[in-house]
Each structure stands twice: as structure tokens, then as C-alpha cells.
Coordinates of C-alpha atoms in Angstrom, one line a residue:
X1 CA 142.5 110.3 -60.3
X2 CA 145.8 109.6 -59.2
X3 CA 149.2 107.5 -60.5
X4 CA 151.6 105.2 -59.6
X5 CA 154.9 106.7 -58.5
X6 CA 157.0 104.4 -60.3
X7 CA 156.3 103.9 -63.9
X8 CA 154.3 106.1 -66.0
X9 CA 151.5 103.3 -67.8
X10 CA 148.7 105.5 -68.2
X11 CA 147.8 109.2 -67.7
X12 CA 144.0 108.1 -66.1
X13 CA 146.4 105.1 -64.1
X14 CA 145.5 105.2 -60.5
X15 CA 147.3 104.8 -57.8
X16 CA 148.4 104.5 -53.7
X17 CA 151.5 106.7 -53.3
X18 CA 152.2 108.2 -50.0
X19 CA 154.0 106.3 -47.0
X20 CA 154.4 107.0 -43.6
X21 CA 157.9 107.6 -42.2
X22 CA 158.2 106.2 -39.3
X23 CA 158.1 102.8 -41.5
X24 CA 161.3 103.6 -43.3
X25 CA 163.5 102.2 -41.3
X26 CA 161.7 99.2 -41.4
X27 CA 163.3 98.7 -44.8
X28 CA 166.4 96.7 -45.3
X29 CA 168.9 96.7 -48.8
X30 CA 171.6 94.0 -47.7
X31 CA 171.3 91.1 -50.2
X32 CA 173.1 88.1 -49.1
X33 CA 174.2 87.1 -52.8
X34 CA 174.5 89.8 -55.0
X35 CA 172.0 88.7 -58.2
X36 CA 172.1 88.5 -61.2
X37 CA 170.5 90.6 -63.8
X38 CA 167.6 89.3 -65.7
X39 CA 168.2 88.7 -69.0
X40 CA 165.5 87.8 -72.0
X41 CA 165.0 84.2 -72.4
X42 CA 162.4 82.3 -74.4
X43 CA 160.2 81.7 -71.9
X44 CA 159.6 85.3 -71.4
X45 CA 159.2 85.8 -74.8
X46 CA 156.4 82.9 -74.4
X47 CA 154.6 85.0 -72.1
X48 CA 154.4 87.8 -73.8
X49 CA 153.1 85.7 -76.6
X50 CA 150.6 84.2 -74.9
X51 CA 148.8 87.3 -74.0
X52 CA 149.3 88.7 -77.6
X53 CA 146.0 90.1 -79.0
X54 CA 145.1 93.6 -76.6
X55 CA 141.3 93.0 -75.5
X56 CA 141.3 96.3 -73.7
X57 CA 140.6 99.8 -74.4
X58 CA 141.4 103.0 -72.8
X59 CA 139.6 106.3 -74.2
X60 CA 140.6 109.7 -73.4
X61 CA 137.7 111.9 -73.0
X62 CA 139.7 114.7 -71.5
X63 CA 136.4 117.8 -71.2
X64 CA 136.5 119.1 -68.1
X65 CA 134.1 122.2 -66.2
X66 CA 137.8 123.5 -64.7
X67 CA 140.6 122.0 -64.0
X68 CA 140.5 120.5 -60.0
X69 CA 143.5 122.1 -57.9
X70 CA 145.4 119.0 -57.7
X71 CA 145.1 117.4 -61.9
X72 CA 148.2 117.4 -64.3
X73 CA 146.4 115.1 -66.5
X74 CA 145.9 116.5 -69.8
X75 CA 141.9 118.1 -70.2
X76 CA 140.0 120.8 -72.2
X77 CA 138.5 123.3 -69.4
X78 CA 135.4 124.3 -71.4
X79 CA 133.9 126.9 -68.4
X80 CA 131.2 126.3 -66.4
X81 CA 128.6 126.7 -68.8
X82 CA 129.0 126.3 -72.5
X83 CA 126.9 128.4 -75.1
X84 CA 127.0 125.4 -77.5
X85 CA 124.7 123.2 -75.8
X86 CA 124.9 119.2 -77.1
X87 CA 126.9 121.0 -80.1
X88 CA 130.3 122.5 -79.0
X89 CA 132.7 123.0 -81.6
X90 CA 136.0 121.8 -79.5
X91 CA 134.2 118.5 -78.0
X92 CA 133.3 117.8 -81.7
X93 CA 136.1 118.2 -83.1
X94 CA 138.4 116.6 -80.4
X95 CA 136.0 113.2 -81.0
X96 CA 136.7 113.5 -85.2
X97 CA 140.6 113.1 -84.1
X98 CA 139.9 110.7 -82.0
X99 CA 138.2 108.3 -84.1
X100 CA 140.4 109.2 -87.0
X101 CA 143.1 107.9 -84.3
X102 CA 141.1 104.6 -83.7
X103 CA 141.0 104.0 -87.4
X104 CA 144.3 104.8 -88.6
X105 CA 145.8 102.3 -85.7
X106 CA 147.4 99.5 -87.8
X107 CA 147.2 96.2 -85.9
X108 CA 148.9 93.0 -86.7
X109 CA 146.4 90.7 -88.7
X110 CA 147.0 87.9 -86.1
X111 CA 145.2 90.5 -83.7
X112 CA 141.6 88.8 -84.0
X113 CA 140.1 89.0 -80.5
X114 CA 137.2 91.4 -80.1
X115 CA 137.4 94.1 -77.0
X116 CA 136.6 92.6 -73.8
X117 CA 136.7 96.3 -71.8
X118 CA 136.4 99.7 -72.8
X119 CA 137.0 102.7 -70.4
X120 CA 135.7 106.0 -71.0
X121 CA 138.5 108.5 -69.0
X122 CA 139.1 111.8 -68.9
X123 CA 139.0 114.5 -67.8
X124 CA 134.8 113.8 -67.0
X125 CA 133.7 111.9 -70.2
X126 CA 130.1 112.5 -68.6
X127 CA 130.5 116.1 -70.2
X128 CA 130.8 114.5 -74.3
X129 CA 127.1 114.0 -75.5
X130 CA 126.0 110.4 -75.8
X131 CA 125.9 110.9 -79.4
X132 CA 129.5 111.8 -79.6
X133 CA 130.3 108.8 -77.1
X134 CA 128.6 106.3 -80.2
X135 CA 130.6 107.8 -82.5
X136 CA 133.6 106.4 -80.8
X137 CA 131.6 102.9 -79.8
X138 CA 130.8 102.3 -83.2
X139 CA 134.6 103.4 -84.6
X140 CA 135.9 100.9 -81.6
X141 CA 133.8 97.7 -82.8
X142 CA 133.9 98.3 -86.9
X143 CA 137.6 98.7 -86.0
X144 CA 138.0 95.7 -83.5
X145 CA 135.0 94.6 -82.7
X146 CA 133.4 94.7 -79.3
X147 CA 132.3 91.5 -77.5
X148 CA 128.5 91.7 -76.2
X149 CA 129.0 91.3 -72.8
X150 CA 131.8 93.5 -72.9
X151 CA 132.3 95.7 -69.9
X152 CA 131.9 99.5 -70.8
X153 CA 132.9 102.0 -68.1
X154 CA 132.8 105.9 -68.2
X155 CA 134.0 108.3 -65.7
X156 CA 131.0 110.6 -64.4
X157 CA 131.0 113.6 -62.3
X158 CA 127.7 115.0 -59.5
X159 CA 126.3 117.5 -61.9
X160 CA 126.8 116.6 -64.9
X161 CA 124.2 114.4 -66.0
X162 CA 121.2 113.6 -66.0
X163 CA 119.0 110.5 -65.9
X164 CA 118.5 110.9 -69.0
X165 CA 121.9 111.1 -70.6
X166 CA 122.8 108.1 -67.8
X167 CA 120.4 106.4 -70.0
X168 CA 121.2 106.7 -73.4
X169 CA 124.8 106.0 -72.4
X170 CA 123.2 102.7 -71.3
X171 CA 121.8 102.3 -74.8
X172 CA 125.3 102.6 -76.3
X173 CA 126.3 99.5 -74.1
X174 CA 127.8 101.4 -71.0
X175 CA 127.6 99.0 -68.2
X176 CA 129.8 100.1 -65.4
X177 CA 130.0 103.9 -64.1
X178 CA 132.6 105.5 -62.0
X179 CA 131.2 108.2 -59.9
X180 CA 133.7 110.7 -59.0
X181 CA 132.6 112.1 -56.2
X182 CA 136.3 112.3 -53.8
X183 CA 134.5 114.2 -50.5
X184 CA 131.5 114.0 -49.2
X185 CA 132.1 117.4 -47.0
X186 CA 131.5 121.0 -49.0
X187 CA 134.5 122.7 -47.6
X188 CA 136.9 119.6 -48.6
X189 CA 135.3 120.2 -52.6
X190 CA 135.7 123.7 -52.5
X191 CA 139.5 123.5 -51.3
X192 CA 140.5 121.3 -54.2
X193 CA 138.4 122.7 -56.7
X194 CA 135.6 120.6 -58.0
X195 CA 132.8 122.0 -59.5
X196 CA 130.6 119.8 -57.9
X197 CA 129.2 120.5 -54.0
X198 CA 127.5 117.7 -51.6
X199 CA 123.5 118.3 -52.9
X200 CA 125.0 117.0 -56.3
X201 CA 126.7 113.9 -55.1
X202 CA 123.5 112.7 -53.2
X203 CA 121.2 113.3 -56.7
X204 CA 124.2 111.4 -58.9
X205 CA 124.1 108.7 -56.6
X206 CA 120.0 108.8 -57.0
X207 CA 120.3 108.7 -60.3
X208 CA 122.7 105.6 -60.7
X209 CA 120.2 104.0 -58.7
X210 CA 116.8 105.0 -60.7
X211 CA 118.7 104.3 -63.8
X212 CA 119.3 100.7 -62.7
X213 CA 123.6 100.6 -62.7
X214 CA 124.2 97.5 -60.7
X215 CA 127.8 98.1 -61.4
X216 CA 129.1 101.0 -60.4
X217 CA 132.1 103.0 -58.2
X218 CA 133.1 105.6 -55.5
X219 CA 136.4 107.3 -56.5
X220 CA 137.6 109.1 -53.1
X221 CA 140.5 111.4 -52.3
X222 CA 142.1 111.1 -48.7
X223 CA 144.6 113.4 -47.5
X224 CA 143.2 116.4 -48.7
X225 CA 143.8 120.0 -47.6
X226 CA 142.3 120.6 -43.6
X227 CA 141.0 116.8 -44.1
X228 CA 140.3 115.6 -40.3
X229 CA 139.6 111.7 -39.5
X230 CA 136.4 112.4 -38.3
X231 CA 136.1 113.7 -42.6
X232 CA 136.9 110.7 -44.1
X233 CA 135.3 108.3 -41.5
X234 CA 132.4 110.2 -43.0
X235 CA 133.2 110.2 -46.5
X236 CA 133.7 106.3 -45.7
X237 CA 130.5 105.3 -44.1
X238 CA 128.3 107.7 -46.6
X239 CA 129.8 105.7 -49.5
X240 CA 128.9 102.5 -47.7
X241 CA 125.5 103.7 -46.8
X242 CA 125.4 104.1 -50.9
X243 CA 125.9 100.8 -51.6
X244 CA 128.5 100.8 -54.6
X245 CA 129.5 97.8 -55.9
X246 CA 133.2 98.9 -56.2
X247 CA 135.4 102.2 -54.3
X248 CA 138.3 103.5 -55.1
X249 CA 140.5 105.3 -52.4
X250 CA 143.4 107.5 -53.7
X251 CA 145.8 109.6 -51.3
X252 CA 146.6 113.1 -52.8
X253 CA 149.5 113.3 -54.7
X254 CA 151.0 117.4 -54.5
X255 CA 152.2 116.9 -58.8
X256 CA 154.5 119.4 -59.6
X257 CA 152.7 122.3 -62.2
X258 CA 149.2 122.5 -60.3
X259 CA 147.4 125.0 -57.9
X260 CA 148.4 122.6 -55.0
X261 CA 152.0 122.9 -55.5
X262 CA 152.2 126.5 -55.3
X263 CA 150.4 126.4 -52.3
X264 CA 151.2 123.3 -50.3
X265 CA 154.2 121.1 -49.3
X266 CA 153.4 117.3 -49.3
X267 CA 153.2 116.2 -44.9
X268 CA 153.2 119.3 -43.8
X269 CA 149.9 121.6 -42.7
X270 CA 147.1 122.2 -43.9
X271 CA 147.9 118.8 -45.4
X272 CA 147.7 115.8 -43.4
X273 CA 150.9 114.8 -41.9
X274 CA 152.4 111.0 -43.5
X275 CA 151.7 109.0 -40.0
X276 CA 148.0 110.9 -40.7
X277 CA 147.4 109.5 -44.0
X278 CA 148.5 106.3 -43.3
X279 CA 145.7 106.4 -40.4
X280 CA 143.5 107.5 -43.7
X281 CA 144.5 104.5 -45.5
X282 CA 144.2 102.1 -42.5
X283 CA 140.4 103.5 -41.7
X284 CA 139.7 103.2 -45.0
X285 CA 140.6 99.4 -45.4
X286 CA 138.8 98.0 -42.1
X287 CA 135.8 100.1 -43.0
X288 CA 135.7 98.9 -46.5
X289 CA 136.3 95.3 -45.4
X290 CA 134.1 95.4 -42.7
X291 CA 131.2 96.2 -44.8
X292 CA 132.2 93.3 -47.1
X293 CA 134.4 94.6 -49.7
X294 CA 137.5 93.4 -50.8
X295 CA 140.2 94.8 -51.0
X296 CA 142.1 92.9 -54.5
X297 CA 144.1 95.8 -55.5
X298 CA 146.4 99.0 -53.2
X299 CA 143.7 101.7 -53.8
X300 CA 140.4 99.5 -54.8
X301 CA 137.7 97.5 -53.2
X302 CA 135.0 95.4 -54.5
X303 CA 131.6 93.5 -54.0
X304 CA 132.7 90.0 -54.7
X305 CA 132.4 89.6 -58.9
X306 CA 132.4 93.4 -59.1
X307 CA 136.3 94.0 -59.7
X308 CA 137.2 96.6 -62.4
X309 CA 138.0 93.9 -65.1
X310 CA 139.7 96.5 -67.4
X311 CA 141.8 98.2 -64.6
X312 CA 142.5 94.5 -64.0
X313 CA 144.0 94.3 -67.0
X314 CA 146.4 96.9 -66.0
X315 CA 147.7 94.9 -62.2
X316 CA 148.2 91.7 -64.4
X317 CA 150.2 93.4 -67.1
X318 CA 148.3 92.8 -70.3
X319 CA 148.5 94.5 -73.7
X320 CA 146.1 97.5 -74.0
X321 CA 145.0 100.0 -76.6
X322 CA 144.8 103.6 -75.5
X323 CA 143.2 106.5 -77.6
X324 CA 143.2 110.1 -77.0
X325 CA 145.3 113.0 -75.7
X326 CA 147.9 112.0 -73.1
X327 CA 146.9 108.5 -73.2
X328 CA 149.6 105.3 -73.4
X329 CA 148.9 102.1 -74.8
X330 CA 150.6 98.6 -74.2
X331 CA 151.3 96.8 -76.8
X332 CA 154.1 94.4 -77.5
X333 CA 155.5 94.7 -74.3
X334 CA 156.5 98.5 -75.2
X335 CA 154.6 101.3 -73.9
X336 CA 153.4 104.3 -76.1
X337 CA 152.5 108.0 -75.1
X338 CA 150.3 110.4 -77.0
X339 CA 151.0 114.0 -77.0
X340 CA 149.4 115.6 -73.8
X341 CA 148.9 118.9 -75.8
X342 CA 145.6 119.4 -78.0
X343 CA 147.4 120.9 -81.2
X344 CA 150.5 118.3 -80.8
X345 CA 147.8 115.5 -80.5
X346 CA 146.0 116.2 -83.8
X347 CA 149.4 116.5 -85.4
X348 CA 149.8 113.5 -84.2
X349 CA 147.3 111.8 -85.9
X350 CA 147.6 113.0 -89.2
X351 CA 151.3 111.6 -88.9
X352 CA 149.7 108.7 -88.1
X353 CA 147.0 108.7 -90.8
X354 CA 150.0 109.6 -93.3
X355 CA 152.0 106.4 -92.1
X356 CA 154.6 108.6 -90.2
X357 CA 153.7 107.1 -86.8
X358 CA 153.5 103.8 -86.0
X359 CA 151.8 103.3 -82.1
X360 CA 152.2 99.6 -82.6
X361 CA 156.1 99.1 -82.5
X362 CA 157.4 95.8 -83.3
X363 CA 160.9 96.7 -81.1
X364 CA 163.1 94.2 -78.9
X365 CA 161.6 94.2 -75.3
X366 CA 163.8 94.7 -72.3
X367 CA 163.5 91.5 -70.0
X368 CA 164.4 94.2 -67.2
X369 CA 161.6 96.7 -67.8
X370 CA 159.2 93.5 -67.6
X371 CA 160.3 91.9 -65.5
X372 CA 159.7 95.3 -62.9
X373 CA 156.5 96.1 -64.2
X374 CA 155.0 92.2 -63.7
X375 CA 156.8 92.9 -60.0
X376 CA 155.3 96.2 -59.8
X377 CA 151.8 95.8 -60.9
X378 CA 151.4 92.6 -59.2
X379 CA 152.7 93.4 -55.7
X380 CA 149.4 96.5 -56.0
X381 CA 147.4 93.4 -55.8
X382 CA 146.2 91.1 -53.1
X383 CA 146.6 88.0 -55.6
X384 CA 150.4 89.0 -55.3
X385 CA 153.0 88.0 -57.4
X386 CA 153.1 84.4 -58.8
X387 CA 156.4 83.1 -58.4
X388 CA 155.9 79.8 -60.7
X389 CA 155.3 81.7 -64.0
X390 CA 157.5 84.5 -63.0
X391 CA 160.5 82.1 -62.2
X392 CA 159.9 80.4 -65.9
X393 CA 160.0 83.5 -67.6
X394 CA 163.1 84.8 -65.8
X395 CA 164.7 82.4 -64.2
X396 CA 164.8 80.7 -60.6
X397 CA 167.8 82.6 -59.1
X398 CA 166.1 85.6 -59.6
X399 CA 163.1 84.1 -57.4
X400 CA 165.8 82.8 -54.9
X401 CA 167.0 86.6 -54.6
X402 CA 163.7 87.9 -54.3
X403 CA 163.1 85.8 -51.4
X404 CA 166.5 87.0 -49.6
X405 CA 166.1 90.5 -50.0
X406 CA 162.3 90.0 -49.0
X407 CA 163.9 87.8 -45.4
X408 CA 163.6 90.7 -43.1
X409 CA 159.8 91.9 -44.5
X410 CA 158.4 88.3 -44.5
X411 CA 159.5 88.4 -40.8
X412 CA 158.1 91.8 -39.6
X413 CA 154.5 90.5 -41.4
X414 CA 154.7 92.9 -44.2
X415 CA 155.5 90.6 -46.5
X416 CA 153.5 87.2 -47.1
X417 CA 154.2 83.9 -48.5
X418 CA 152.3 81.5 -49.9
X419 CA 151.7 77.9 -51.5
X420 CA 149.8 76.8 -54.8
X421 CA 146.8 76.5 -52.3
X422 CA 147.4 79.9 -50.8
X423 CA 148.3 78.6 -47.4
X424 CA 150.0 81.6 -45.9
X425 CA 153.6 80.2 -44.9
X426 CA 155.2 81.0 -41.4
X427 CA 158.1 82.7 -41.6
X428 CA 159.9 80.3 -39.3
X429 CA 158.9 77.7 -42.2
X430 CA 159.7 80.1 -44.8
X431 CA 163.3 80.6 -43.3
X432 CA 163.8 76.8 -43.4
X433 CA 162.9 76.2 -47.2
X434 CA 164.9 79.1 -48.0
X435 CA 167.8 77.3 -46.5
X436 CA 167.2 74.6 -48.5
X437 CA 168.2 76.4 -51.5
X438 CA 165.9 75.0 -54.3
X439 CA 163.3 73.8 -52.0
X440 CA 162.0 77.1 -51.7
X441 CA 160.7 77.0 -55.7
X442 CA 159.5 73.5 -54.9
X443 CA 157.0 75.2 -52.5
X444 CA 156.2 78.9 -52.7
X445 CA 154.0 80.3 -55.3
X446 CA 153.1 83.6 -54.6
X447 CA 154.8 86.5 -52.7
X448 CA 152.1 89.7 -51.8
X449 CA 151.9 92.9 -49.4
X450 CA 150.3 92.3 -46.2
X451 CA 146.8 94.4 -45.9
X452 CA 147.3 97.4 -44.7
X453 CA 150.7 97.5 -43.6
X454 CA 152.7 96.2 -46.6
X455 CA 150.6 97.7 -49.2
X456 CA 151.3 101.3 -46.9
X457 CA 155.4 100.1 -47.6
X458 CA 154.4 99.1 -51.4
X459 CA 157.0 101.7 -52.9
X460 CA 160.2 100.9 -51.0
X461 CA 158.9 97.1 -51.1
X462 CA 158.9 97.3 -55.0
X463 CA 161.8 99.4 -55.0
X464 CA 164.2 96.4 -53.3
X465 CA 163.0 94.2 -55.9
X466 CA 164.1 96.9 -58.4
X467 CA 167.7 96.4 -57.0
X468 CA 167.2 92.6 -57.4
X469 CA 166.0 92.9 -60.9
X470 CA 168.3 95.7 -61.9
X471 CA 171.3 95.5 -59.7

């Protein structure tokens, strides 16, 4: 999986990065009326309120075969076949820290709501034994309690399961899987490394099927190394043909400290070039739309009812645990990291068993830093941002800015506007409320990325709201 470019929120975060060039000059800074900065008020401190109690949890599972060409996230390579069986040492002992971790987590005793999601991340969690997988279940609902029609997902790879561990996972309460398979082409998995080939994606996606997953997701990669269109317009219809009820589509991110980036420079050959990818990304939304998906968030598409509800969670910027190496929870409107190395990690939590480390931080919150990520995380989506509760918690002028720096956008279609009904406003109507002064808050409600072309401008879009926010 890949992350946002922005703002580090989770180390198994996924994301849509990569923009074409020749859209850049699209993008205009002037700002009629230079804003003001957003400052906390008690509305915002309302709405943090409101969404108090965490009902989400991320879980770190980070065992991997090898580590794929193009990871940084934090992961255990165990090899590609373990002596141990069901019974290795470092997967058991990496789940005793873990749910030493989940237990030694103090929570607020106004904290009463059970879990409503729980995703299993990694890393491939697929590799941890069910067993070791209800160790963790059982630590998460004595601990918080889990809701029973909670939605469970966990991260699988081609090859390494089995019907029958698919199964017992499904015993445990596992409801939702996410198939990783990224390519559907042998030479595409072998240049970036999985440990998986085609044969194994085909009996995976069997499986899922025999097992009787009605929920269940595609993650793919586009952009990859000697990728060609007629690749991914294969990848695409073969995931189609498979009839998930969810896909994710990721463009390849070159992180700094991986095989890639000693090899390859992001745009330039063997690597697709920025106007290619784009293409990618544009193929990839009709496709996916055109076989009925939709497309609620930058880099995932749905059956309608199928959206991830706990990645939801993320886009609409509610509190979250997180457990596990690398992993960073949400809580309180402050963001905290784990350790991303194995030794600092279990350091980590006997600090926190010892009361030396507390994950759950009652500090002041920056109206700024919210203010970006509600902006952020809800420009991803195709809800958009909601300009009503937004313009409560920080103020109407900062709405009225938004819509000025946004002018130019709104009128080249890569921005949209819309009302409480989500009638899309022209932008020859949106210039005239916006000359109006307040009569623009009177009627717009949401602001969102047109589909594909503003999400493809998502970062430099976000960033000029950054200037608004943060001037």
C-alpha cells in the first residue's frame, strides 16, 4: 500500500499521489483578500467533542515473505519458508507485545463505545496464524469491546492461505478481506518483488469465493516499472471479471530508502512518464465506473453499501486507535506514532506498561493542523468538503477565502460546488453568489474534486487551501 503525500496519519494509510505536469499551470495562488488564520474557537472544540469515543481500530501485523521493491513500511521478512510452521518464535512474540500494547492503552473512562471496525494491516497479516489473530480479537473486545456486526478486515496475499485458514479467520469474526494482488501480469510481479505470481492470484480469488466473502477487495498498483496501457487495461478488466465488491488503485510512489529508489527516477523510463499515469488513473476510473463502481474516495471504488467503513473513518477525520509497530493512532485530535523498529517498539511498550508513555495525550489541539486535515481528507472524497459544519467550527471568512482562491478551479471544472441537495452549481452562478459576499454561505454546502481531473490535481488543490488556512 501506498500514502498520502501530505500528512503522515497512518503507516498502512493509502493514497493517490502522482500528478501530471502538464496540469500545473492550471493552478493559480493569487488570493483576492489575504485571510485570516484560523484560530481555535468553541465550536471546533464542539466537534471534536462530538466525535469523542475512537470506534476504530488499526492493527499492525507487519510479517512479511520479503520485503516488495517499492515498501518503507515497517515489516519482519521472515524468508520464504519458515521452519517453524504455525509456531514461529518472532510472530509469537511480536503478538505477546502487541496485546501487552492493547492492554496497557489507558483510555478515558468516558470512552464507552464498543469497536465498530477493526483492520488487520501489515505487512501481510494473512502470514500470523489464526490462532495468534484471536489472541489479539479477544485482547481488543475484553479491552473495548467489539460490536457484533462489527466490520473486521485483514490484509491477505495470493499464496498465503489457504481455504482453510480463510476460514477459521471467518470464525474469529473476519468479515471483509483485502486481496493484495497489484498486477495481474508475471513480469510486472517479478519487477517489484512480490512473492506471489499470476497462478496464485487466480486460486486466492477462488478461494474468497468458495469460502463465501461477500465483502471483499482488489488492491492494485499502476505505474509500475515497463507497465504498458494495454497492462493495466488488463489488470482492470480481470479484477472486474472477479467481481470484488470494493478495488483499490494506488499509483507507485519511488519512497526514498527502497530497491526502487536506487534504481529508478519517478517519470522517467522504465517508469511510466506523469501524462502516462495520469492515462493510468483516468482508465482506471471509467472502467471501474462503467462496471458500476463508485468511485467515493481518490484511490477506492465500491459496490454500492460496500465502502471500507473503517478507511472511512480515516476521509472523515475521526479518532482511531492504532496498535503495532509503525502504526499512529488519532486520538484527541493529536496524532501518535509507534516506533517503526522491532526492538524500539517493545521498548516502547514496557514504557508504556510502566506508565512512562502515555499514547492518549490530553494536549491543546492546533485549530490549524485540523482544520488542514478535515480539508485534506475530505477533498480525497467524492462527498467533498462540507462547508456548513466546516464554516461553524472555523469560521465563515475562512469559507469566503476558500471559495476565492478556489474561483479559477471552479471555472476550469476541476473544482465543483454544490447545495444542501447536492445540485452541482454553475460557475456563472457560483461567481454571482460569491459577489454577494455572505450569500455564498447562505447557499453552498459542499466544495469536492471533479472525477478524474480534480482528484488527478488533488495535491496542489489541497495545497492552496493550505495557504488559506495557514497563510
Amino acid at each position: 500500500m501506498l500514502r498520502l503525500t501530505f500528512t503522515p496519519i497512518l503507516t498502512a494509510f493509502p493514497s493517490k499521489a502522482k500528478k501530471p505536469r502538464n496540469y500545473s499551470n492550471t493552478i493559480i495562488t493569487a488570493i483576492t483578500n489575504p485571510p485570516q488564520p484560523v484560530r481555535q474557537n468553541a465550536s471546533m472544540e464542539n466537534m471534536l467533542l462530538q466525535q469523542h469515543t475512537p470506534t476504530s481500530a488499526y492493527v499492525h501485523l507487519p510479517f512479511c515473505r520479503k520485503r516488495c521493491h517499492y515498501c518503507d513500511f515497517p515489516i519482519v521478512a521472515l524468508g520464504s519458508s519458515s521452519p517453524y510452521g504455525d509456531d514461529d518464535p518472532r510472530i509469537i512474540n511480536y503478538i505477546d507485545f502487541l496485546c501487552r500494547e492493547i492492554k496497557a492503552t489507558s483510555i478515558p473512562s468516558d470512552y464507552k463505545s464498543p469497536l465498530e471496525t477493526v483492520f488487520f494491516g501489515g505487512g501481510t497479516p494473512s502470514l500470523v496464524p489464526p490462532r495468534l489473530v484471536s489472541l489479539v480479537m479477544e485482547t481488543l473486545d475484553a479491552k473495548f469491546g467489539v460490536s457484533s456486526d462489527a466490520e473486521i478486515s485483514i490484509e491477505m496475499d495470493p499464496g498465503t492461505f489457504d481455504a482453510k485458514k480463510l476460514k477459521d479467520l471467518m470464525k474469529l469474526g473476519v468479515n471483509r478481506v483485502s486481496l493484495g494482488v497489484q498486477a495481474f501480469q508475471e513480469e510486472l510481479l517479478r519487477s517489484c518483488g512480490r512473492a506471489h505470481g499470476v497462478q496464485e492470484i487466480h486460486e486466492a480469488i477462488d478461494i474468497v469465493g468458495s469460502c463465501g466473502v461477500k465483502n471483499w477487495s482488489v488492491d492494485l498498483i499502476s505505474s509500475l516499472p515497463h507497465q504498458k496501457p494495454h497492462m493495466w487495461e488488463q489488470s482492470l478488466s480481470l479484477t472486474i471479471q472477479a467481481k470484488p465488491t470494493h478495488v483499490s488503485v494506488y499509483d507507485l510512489q519511488v519512497e526514498q530508502d527502497t530497491k526502487f529508489a536506487s534504481l529508478y527516477t519517478a517519470g522517467e523510463f522504465p517508469l511510466p512518464s506523469e501524462n502516462q499515469a495520469a492515462d493510468f488513473y483516468r482508465m482506471a476510473s471509467e472502467m471501474l465506473r462503467d462496471a458500476g463502481y463508485e468511485h467515493y474516495e481518490i484511490s477506492s471504488y465500491c459496490k454500492s453499501g460496500y465502502q471500507c467503513k473503517h478507511n472511512y473513518t480515516y476521509w472523515i477525520n475521526k479518532p482511531f486507535y492504532a496498535f503495532g509497530l509503525g502504526s499512529a493512532s488519532y486520538l484527541n485530535g493529536l496524532r501518535f506514532s509507534r516506533p517503526r523498529k522491532l526492538k524500539d517498539y517493545m521498548g516502547y511498550v514496557q514504557n508504556l506498561e510502566n506508565g512512562l508513555v502515555n499514547c492518549c495525550p490530553d494536549s491543546k489541539v492546533d485549530a490549524q493542523d485540523v482544520a488542514m486535515d478535515v480539508v485534506m481528507l475530505s477533498l480525497r472524497t467524492a462527498k467533498g468538503l462540507d462547508l456548513k459544519s466546516f464554516g461553524k467550527a472555523f469560521g465563515s471568512s475562512t469559507i469566503l477565502s476558500l471559495c476565492e482562491v478556489y474561483k479559477p478551479h471552479i471555472e476550469s471544472g476541476h473544482v465543483v460546488c454544490l447545495d444542501e441537495q447536492r445540485r452541482e452549481i454553475s460557475p456563472e452562478e457560483f461567481s454571482s453568489l460569491l459577489s454577494e459576499g455572505n450569500k455564498i454561505n447562505e447557499v453552498l454546502a459542499y466544495i469536492r474534486l471533479s472525477d478524474p481531473d480534480g482528484f488527478l490535481l488533488s495535491n496542489e488543490l489541497i495545497s492552496l487551501a493550505f495557504n488559506v488556512l495557514a497563510p
